[in-house]
Short mmCIF file of N, CA and C in Angstrom, two decimals:
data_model
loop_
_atom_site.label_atom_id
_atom_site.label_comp_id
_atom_site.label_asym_id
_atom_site.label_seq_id
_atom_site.Cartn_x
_atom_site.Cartn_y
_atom_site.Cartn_z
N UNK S 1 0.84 -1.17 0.00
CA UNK S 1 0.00 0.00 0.00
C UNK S 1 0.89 1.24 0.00
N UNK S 2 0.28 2.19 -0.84
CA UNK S 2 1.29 3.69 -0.51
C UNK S 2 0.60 4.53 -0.04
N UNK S 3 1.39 4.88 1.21
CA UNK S 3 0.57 5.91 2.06
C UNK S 3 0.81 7.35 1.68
N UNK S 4 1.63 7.66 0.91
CA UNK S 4 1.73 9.25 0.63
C UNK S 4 2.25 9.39 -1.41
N UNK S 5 1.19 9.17 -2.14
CA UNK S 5 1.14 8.88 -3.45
C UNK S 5 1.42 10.21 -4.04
N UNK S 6 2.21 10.59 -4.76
CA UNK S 6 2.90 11.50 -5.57
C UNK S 6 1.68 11.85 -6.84
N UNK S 7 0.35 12.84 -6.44
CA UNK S 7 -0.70 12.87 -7.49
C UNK S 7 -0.39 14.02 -8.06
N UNK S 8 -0.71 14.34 -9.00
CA UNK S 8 -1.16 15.41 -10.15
C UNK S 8 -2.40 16.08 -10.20
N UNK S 9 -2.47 17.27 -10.53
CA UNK S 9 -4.21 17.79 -10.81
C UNK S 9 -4.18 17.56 -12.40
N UNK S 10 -5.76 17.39 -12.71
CA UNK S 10 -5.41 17.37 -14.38
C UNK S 10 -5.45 19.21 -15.05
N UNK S 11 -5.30 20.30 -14.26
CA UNK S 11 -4.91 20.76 -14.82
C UNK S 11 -3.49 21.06 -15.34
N UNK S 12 -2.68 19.90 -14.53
CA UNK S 12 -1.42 20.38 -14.59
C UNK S 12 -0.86 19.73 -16.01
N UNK S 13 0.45 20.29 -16.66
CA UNK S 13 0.99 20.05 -17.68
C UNK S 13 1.62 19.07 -17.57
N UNK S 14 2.02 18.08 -19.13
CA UNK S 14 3.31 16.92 -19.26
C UNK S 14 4.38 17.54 -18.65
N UNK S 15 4.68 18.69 -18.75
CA UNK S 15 5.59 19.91 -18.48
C UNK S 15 6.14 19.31 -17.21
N UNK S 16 5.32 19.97 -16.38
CA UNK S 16 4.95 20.02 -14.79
C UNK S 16 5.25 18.35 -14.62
N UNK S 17 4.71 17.63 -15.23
CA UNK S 17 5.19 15.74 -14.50
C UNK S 17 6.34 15.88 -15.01
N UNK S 18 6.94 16.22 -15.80
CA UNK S 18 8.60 15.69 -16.05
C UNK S 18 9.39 16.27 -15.59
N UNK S 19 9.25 17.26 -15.00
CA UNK S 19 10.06 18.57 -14.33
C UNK S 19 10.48 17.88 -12.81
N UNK S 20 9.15 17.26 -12.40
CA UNK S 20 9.34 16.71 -10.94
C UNK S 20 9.33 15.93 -11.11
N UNK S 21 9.86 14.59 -12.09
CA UNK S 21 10.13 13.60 -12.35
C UNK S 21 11.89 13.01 -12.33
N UNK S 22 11.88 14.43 -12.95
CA UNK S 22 13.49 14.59 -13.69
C UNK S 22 14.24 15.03 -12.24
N UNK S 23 13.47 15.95 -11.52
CA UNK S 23 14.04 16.91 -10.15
C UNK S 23 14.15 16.21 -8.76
N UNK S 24 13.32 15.27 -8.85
CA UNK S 24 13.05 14.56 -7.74
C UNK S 24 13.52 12.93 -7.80
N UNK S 25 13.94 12.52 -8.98
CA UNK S 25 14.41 10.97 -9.58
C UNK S 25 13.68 10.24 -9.65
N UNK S 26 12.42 10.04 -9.24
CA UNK S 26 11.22 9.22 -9.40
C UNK S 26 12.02 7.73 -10.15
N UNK S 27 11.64 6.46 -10.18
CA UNK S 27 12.22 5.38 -10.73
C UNK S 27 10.82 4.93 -11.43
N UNK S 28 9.57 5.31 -10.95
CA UNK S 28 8.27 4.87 -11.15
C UNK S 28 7.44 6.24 -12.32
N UNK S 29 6.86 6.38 -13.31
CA UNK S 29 6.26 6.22 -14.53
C UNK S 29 4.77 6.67 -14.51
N UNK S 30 3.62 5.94 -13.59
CA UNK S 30 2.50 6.27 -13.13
C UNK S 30 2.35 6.88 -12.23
N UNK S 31 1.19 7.83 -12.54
CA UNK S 31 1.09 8.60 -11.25
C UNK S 31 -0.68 9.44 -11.25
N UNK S 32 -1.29 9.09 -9.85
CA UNK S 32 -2.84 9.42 -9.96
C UNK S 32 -2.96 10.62 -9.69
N UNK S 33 -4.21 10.91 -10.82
CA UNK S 33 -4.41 12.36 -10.99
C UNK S 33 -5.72 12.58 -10.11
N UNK S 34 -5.72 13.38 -9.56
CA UNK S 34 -6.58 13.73 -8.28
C UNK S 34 -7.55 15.02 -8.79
N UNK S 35 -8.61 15.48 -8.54
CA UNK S 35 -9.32 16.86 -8.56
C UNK S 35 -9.06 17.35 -7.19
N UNK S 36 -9.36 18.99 -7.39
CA UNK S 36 -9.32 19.97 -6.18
C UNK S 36 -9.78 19.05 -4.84
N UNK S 37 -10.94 18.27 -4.65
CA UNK S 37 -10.90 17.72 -4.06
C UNK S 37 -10.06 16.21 -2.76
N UNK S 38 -9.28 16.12 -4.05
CA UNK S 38 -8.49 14.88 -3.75
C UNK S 38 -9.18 13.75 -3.96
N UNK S 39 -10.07 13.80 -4.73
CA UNK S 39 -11.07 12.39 -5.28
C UNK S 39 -9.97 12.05 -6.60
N UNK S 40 -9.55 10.80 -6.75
CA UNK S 40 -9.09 9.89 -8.03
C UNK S 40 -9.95 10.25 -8.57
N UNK S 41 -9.65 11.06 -10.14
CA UNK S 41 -10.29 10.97 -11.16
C UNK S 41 -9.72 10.51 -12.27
N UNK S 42 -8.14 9.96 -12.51
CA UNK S 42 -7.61 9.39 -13.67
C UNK S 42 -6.01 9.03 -13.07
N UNK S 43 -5.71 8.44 -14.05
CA UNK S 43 -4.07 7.91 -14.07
C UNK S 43 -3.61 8.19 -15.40
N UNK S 44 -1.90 9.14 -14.79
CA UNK S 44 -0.96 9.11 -15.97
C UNK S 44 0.02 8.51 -16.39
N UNK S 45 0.21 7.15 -16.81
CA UNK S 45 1.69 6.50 -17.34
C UNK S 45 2.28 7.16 -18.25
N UNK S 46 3.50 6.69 -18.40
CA UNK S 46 4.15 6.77 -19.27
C UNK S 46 4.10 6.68 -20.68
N UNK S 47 2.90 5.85 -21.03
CA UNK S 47 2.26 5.48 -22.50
C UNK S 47 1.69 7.27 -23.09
N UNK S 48 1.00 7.61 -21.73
CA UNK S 48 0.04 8.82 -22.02
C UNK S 48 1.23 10.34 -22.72
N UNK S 49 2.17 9.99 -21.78
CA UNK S 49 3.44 11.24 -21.67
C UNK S 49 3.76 10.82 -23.26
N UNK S 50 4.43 9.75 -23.63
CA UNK S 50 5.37 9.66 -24.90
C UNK S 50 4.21 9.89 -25.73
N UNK S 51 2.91 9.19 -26.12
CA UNK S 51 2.02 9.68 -27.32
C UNK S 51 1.38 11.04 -27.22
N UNK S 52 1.58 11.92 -25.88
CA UNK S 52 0.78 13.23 -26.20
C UNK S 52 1.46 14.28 -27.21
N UNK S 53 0.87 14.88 -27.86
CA UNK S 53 1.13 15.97 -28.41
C UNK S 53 1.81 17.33 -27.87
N UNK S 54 2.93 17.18 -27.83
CA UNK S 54 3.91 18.15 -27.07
C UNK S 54 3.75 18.03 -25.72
N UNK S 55 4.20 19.06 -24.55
CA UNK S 55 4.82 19.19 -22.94
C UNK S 55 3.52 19.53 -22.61
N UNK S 56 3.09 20.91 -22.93
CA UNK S 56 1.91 21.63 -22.52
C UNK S 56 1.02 21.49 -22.19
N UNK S 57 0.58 19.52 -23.34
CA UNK S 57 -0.83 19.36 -22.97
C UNK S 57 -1.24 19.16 -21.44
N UNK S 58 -2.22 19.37 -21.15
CA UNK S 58 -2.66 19.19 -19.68
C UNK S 58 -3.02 17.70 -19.74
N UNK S 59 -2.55 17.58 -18.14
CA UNK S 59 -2.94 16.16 -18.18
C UNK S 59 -4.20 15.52 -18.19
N UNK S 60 -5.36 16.31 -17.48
CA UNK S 60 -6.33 15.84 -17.87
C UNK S 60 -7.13 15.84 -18.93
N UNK S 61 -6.23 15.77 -20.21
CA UNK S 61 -6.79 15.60 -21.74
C UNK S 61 -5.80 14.12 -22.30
N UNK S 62 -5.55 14.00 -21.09
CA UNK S 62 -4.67 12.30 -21.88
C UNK S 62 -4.74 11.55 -21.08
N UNK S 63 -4.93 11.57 -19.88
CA UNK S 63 -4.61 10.74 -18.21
C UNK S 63 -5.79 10.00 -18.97
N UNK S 64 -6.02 8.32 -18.21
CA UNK S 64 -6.75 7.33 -18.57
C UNK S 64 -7.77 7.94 -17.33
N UNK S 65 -9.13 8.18 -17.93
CA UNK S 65 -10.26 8.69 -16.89
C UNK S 65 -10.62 7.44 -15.58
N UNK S 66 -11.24 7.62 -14.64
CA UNK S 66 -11.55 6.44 -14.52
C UNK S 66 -13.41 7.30 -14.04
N UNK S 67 -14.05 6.16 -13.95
CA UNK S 67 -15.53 7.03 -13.46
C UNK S 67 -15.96 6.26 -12.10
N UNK S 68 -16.47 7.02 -10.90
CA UNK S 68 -16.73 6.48 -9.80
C UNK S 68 -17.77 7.27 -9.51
N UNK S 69 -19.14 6.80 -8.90
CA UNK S 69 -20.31 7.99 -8.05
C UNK S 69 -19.76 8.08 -6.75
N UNK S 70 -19.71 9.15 -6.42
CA UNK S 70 -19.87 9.98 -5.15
C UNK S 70 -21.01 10.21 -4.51
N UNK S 71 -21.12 10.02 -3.55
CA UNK S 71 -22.36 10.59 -2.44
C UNK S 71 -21.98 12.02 -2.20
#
């Protein structure tokens, strides 16, 4: 289990994950993308980073969605 998971907002950029990827050494590739809330709303691998269309895109236009209801 990981108790303190390294997430992303999806507004943030490919930019922004490789910056603290590259800065921090990360050995690991995936990483869950969270809303303002801190609710899981998607995951970004490595598949998503190499096929997006340049740095800039935001991640939540490539992260794999996932869908869950909330109360």
């Amino acid at each position: 289990m990981i108790d303190r998971p390294i997430c992303f907002s999806p507004t943030q950029r490919i930019s922004d994950l490789q910056e603290r990827v590259e800065r921090e050494g990360f050995s690991f590739s995936s990483f869950p993308i969270v809303d303002d809330e801190g609710r899981f709303v998607g995951l970004i691998t490595r598949d998503e980073v190499d096929f997006a269309e340049g740095k800039n895109v935001q991640l939540g236009s490539v992260m794999k969605k996932v869908c869950f209801l909330y109360e």
